[in-house]
Coordinates of C-alpha atoms in Angstrom, one line a residue:
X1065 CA -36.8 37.5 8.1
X1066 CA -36.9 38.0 4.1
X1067 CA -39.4 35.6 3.9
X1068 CA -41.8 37.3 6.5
X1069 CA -41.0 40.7 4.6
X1070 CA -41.9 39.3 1.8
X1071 CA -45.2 38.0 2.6
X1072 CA -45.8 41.4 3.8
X1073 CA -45.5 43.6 0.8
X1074 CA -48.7 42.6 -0.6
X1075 CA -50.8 43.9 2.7
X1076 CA -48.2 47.1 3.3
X1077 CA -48.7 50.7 1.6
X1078 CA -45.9 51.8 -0.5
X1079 CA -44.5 54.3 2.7
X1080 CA -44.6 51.6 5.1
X1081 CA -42.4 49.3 2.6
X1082 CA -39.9 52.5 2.1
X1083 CA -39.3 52.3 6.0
X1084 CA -39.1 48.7 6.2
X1085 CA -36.0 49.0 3.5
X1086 CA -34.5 51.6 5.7
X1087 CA -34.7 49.8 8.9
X1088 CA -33.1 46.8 7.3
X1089 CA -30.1 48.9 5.3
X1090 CA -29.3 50.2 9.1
X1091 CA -29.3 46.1 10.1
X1092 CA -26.9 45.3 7.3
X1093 CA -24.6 47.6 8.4
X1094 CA -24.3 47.0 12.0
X1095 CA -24.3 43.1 11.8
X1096 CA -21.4 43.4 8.6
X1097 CA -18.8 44.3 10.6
X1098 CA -19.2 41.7 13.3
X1099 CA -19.0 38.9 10.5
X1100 CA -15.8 40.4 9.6
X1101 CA -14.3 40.0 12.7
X1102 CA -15.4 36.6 13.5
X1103 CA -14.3 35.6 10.0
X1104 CA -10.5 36.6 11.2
X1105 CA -8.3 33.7 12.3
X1106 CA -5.2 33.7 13.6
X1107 CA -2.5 32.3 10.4
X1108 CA -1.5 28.7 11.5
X1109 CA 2.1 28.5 11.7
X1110 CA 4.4 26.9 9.3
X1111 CA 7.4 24.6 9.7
X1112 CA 10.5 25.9 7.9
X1113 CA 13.2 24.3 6.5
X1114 CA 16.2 24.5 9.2
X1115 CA 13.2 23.3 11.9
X1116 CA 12.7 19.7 9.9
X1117 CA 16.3 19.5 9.1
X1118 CA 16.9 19.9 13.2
X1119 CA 14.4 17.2 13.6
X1120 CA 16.0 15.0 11.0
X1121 CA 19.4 15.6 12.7
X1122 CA 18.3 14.8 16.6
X1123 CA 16.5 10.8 15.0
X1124 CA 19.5 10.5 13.5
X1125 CA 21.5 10.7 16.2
X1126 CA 19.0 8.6 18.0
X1127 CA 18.9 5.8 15.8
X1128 CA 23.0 5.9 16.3
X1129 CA 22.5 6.1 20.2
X1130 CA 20.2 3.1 19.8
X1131 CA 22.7 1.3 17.4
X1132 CA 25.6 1.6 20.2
X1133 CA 23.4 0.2 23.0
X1134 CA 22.5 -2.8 21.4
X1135 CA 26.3 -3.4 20.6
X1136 CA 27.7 -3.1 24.1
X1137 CA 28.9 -6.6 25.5
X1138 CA 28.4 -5.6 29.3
X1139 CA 26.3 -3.6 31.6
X1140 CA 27.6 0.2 31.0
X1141 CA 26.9 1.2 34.2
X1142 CA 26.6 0.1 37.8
X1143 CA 24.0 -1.2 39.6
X1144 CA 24.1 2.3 41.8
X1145 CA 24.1 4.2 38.5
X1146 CA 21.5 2.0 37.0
X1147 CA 19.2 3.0 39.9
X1148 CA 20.3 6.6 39.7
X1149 CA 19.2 7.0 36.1
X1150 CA 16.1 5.0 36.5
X1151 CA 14.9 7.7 39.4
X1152 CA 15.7 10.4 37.1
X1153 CA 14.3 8.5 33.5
X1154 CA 11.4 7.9 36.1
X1155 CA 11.2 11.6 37.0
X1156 CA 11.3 12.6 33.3
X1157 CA 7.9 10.6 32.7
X1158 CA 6.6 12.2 35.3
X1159 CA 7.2 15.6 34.4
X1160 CA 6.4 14.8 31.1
X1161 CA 2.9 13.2 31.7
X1162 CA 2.8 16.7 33.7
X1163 CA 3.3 18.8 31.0
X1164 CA 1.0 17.0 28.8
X1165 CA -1.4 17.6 31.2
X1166 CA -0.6 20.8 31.6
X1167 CA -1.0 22.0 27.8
X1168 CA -4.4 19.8 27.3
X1169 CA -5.7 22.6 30.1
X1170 CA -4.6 25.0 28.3
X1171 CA -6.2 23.8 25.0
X1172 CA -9.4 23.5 26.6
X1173 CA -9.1 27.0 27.5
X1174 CA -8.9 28.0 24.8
X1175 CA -11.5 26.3 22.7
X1176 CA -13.7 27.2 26.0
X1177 CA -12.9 31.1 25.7
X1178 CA -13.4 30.8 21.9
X1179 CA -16.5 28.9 22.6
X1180 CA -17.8 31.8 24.7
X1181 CA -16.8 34.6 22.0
X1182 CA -18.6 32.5 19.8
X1183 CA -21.9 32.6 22.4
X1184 CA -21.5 36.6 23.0
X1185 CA -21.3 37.7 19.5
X1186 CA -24.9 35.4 19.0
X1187 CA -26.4 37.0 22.0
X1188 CA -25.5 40.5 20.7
X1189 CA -27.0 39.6 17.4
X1190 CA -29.9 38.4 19.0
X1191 CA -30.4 41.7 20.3
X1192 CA -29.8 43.7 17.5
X1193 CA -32.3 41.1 15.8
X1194 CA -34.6 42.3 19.1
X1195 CA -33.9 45.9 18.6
X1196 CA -35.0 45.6 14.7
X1197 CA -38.3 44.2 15.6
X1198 CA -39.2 46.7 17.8
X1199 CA -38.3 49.6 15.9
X1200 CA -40.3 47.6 13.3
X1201 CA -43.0 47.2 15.6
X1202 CA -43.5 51.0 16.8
X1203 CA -43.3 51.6 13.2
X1204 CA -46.4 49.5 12.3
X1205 CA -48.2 51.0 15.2
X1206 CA -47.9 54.3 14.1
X1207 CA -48.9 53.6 10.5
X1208 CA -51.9 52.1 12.3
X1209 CA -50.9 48.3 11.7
X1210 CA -53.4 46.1 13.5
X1211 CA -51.8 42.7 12.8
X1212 CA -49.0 42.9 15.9
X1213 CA -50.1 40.1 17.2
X1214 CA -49.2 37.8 14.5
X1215 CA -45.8 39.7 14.1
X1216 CA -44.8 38.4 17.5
X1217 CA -45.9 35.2 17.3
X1218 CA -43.6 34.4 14.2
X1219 CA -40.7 36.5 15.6
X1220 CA -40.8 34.6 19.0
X1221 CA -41.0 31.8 16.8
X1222 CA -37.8 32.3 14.7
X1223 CA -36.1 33.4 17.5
X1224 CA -36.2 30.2 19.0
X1225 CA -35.4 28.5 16.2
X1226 CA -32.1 30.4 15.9
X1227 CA -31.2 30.0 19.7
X1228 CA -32.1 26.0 19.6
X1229 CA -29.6 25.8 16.6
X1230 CA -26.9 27.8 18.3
X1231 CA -27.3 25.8 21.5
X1232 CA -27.0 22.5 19.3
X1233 CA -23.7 23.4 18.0
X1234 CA -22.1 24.8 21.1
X1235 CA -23.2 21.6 23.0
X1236 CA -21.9 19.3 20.2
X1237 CA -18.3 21.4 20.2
X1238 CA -18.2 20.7 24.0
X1239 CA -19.4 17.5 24.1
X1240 CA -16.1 16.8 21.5
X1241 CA -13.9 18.2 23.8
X1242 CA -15.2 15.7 26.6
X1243 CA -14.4 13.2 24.2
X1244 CA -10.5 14.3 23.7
X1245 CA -9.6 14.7 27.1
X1246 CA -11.0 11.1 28.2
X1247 CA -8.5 9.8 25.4
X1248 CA -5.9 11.5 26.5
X1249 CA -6.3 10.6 30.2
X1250 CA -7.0 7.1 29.4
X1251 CA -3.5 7.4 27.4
X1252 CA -1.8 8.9 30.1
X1253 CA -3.0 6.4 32.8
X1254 CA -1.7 3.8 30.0
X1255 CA 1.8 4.9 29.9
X1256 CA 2.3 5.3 33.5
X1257 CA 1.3 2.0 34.1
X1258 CA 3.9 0.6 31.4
X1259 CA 6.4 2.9 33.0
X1260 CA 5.6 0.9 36.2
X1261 CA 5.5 -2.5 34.6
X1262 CA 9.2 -1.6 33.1
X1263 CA 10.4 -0.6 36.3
X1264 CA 9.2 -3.5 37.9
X1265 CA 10.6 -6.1 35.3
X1266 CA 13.9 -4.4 35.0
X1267 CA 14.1 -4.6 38.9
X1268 CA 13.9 -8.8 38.3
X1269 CA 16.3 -8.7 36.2
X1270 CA 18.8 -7.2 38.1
X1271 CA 17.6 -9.4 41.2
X1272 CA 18.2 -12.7 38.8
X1273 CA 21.7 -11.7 38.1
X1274 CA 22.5 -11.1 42.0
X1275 CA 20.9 -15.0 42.3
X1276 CA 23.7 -17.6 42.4
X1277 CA 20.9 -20.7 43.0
X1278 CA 19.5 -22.1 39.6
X1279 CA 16.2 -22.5 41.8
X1280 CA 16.5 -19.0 42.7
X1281 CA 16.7 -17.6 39.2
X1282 CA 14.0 -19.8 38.2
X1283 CA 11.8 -18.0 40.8
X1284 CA 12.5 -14.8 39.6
X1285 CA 12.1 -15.9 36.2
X1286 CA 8.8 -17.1 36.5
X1287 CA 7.8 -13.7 38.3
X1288 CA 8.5 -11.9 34.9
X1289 CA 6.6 -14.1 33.3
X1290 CA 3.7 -13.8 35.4
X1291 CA 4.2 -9.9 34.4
X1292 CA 5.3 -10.2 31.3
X1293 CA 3.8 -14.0 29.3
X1294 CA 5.5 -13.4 25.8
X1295 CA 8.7 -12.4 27.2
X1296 CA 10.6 -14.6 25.2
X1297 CA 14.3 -13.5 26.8
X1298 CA 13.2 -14.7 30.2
X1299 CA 11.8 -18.4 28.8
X1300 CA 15.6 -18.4 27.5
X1301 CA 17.2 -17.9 30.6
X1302 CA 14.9 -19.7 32.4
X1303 CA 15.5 -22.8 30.2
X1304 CA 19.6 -22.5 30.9
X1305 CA 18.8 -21.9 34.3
X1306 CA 17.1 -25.2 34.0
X1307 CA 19.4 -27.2 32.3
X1308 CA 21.9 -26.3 35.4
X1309 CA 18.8 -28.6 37.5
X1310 CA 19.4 -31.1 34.6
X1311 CA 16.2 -31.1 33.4
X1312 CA 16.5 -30.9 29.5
X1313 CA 13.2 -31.9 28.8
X1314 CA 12.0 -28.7 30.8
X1315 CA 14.1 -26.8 28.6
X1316 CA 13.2 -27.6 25.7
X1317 CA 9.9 -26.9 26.0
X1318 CA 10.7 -23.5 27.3
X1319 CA 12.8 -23.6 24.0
X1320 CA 10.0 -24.0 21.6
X1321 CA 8.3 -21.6 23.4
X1322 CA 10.0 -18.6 22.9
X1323 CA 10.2 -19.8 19.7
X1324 CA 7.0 -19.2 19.2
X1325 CA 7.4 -15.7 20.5
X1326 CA 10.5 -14.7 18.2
X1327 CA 11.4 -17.1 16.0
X1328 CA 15.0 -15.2 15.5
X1329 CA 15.6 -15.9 18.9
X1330 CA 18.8 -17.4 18.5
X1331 CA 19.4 -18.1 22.3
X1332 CA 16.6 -20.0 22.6
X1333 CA 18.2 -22.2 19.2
X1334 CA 21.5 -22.3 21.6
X1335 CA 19.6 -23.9 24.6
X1336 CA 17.8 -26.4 22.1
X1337 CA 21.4 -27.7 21.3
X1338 CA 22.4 -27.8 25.0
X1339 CA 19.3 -29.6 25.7
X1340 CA 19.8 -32.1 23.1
X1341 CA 23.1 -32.6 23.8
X1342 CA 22.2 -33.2 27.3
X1343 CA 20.0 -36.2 25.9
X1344 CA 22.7 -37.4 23.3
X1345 CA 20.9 -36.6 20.3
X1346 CA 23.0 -35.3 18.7
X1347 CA 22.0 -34.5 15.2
X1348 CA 19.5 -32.2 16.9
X1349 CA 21.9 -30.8 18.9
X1350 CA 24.5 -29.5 15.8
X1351 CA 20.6 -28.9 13.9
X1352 CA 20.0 -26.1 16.3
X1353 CA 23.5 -25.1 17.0
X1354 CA 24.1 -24.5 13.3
X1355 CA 21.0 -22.5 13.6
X1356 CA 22.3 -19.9 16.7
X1357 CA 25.5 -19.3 14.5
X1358 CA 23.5 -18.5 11.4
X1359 CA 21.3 -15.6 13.7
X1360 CA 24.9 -14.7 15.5
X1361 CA 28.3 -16.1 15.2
X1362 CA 29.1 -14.9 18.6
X1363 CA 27.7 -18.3 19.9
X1364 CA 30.8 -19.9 18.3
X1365 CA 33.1 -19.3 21.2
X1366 CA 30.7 -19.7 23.8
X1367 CA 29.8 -23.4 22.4
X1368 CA 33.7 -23.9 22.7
X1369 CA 34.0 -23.4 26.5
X1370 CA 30.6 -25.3 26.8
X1371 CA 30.9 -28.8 28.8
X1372 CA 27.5 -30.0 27.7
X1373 CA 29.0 -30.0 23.6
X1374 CA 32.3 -32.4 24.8
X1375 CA 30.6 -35.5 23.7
X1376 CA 30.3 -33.8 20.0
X1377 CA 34.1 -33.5 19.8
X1378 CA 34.3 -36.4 17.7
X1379 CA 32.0 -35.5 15.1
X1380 CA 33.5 -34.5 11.8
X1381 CA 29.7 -32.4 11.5
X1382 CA 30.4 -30.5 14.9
X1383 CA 34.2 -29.7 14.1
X1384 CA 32.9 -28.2 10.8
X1385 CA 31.0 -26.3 12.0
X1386 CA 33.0 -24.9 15.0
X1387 CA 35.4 -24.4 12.8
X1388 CA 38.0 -27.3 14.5
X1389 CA 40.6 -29.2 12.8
X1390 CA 40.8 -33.0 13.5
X1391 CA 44.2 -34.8 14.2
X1392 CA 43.2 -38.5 13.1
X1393 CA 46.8 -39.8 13.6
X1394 CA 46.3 -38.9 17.0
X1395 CA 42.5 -38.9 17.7
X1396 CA 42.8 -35.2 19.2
X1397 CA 41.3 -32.0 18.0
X1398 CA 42.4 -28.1 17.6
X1399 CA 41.3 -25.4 16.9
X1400 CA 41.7 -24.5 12.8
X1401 CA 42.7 -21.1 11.1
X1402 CA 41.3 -19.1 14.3
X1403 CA 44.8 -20.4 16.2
X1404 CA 46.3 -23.6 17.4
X1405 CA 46.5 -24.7 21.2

C-alpha cells in the first residue's frame, strides 16, 4: 500500500494527499490494537522446585521396586494372582492409550480454534483493508480522479496476494498437525501390539512350567521363539530341557546361541558345562562352569546336587573350584569351609 501511495504523490494535488494521510492515520489506529491482542500469549508454565524433587523421589523408589524384583528367588504371587494383575496391568494400558488419545483431541482443538482466531482476525483485516479502499476510492471520485480503474486492478491484485499467503500458512500449520497425530497413532498401535506380544509370551511361560514332559516344554519353547527369535532365556531352557532327551549336542548349539544374544548369560555358560559333561569333556565342562560362577555364584550349589558333574568328582580342578576338600587317604570328597557331611 506505501508503495502504491507513493507512486501517487507525483500525479495527486496537495488536498487530495492531505486526505490520503488522514484516511491512513484512521487505518493505523484501528488495525494497532488488533496486533496487540494477537501478540498476547498465554505465560508457559514453569516447573518448580518441590515438583522435580517429587519426580526425583517416585524414580527413586522405582529403581528400588525394580531392584527387589530382580532379587526374589520365587514367583511372588500365584498363578490366580498373576492373572488377576495381568487383567488389571492390561486394563491400565488400555486406559492409558485412552487418555493419550484423549488429550491429542484436545490438542488439536486447540491449535484448530487458535487456527481459526488466527483466520478471523485476517478476514477482518481484510475488510478494514476493503473499507480503506473505498473510502479512498469515493474520495478520488469526488476530486475528479479518472484513473479508478487502475486503482482496482492493483488493489484486487494485492489482495490476492495477501489471501494466497495467509492460505499458505494455515494449510502448512494443518498439514503439521496431520503429521503428529499419524505418529502418535502409529505409536499407539505399536505399544498395544507389544502389550499383546508380552501377554502372549508370558502366557508360555507359565504354560512351560505346568509341562512335566521335556518334549512338551520344548514345544512351548519353540513357540516363544517363533514370537520372540532373540529371546535368549528361552534357548536356555530349551537347551536343559534338551539335555533331559540327552541330546547334548542340541544343547550346545542352543548354548552358543544365546550366547550370541547376551553374552553375560550365565545360564546358558551352565548348560555348556552340563553338555560337556554329558560328553566327557571335561576341561570344557569346568571352562564354562568356572565361567557361570564368575557371572553368579549362585550356580555353586546347584552344580552340587547336579548328577551330570558326578564324573568330575575326582578332579582336583572341579573340587577347586566348587570349593570341595579331597580325602586322598580315603579317595572320598567333602564339602570344605562351607560345612562337612
Amino acid at each position: 500500500m506505501r508503495s502504491l501511495i507513493a507512486a501517487l504523490t507525483s500525479r495527486l494535488p496537495s488536498a487530495l494527499l492531505a486526505a490520503v494521510f488522514v484516511v491512513a492515520c484512521v487505518f493505523s489506529t484501528v488495525v494497532a490494537p488488533l496486533h496487540a491482542q494477537d501478540a498476547e500469549a498465554p505465560p508457559v508454565p514453569e516447573v518448580t522446585a518441590e515438583e522435580k524433587a517429587a519426580n526425583q523421589k517416585k524414580l527413586e523408589e522405582l529403581d528400588r521396586v525394580s531392584e527387589a524384583a530382580n532379587d526374589l528367588d520365587k514367583p511372588l504371587y500365584s498363578p490366580f494372582i498373576e492373572r488377576y494383575v495381568l487383567d488389571e496391568l492390561k486394563q491400565l494400558r488400555v486406559d492409558m492409550a485412552a487418555q493419550k488419545v484423549s488429550l491429542t483431541e484436545n490438542i488439536v482443538d486447540r491449535q484448530l480454534s487458535a487456527a481459526d482466531k488466527a483466520i478471523t482476525y485476517a478476514t477482518d483485516t481484510i475488510t478494514y483493508f476493503f473499507y480503506l479502499i473505498a473510502g479512498f476510492s469515493s474520495l478520488l471520485v469526488i476530486m475528479g480522479w479518472t484513473s479508478i480503474r487502475d486503482v482496482k486492478e492493483k488493489v484486487h491484485t494485492l489482495a490476492n496476494q495477501e489471501i494466497s499467503s495467509l492460505v499458505e500458512q494455515y494449510e502448512e500449520r494443518l498439514r503439521s498437525i496431520e503429521e503428529q497425530l499419524s505418529e502418535k497413532t502409529q505409536h499407539i498401535e505399536h505399544n498395544r501390539d507389544e502389550i499383546e506380544l508380552t501377554q502372549e509370551v508370558h502366557s508360555l511361560w507359565l504354560r512351560a512350567g505346568r509341562e512335566q514332559t521335556p518334549t512338551g516344554k520344548i514345544a512351548v519353547y519353540d513357540q516363544i521363539l517363533n514370537l520372540r527369535k532373540d529371546d535368549g532365556e528361552a534357548l536356555t531352557y530349551k537347551a536343559d530341557a534338551v539335555l533331559e532327551l540327552d541330546e547334548p549336542q542340541w544343547a550346545i548349539n542352543l548354548c552358543l546361541q544365546a550366547l550370541q544374544i547376551d553374552g553375560e548369560n550365565g545360564n546358558a555358560y551352565y548348560q555348556l558345562a552340563c553338555a560337556y559333561a554329558y560328553l566327557e569333556q571335561w576341561e570344557e565342562s569346568i571352562s564354562y562352569l568356572q565361567k557361570a560362577l564368575d557371572i553368579s555364584p549362585a550356580y555353586r550349589d546347584e552344580a552340587m546336587e547336579d548328577s551330570a558333574f558326578n564324573g568330575l568328582y575326582d578332579s582336583e580342578e572341579f573340587a577347586t573350584l566348587m570349593g570341595i576338600q579331597q580325602d586322598h587317604s580315603s579317595g572320598s570328597t567333602t564339602k570344605g569351609s562351607d560345612g562337612a557331611n
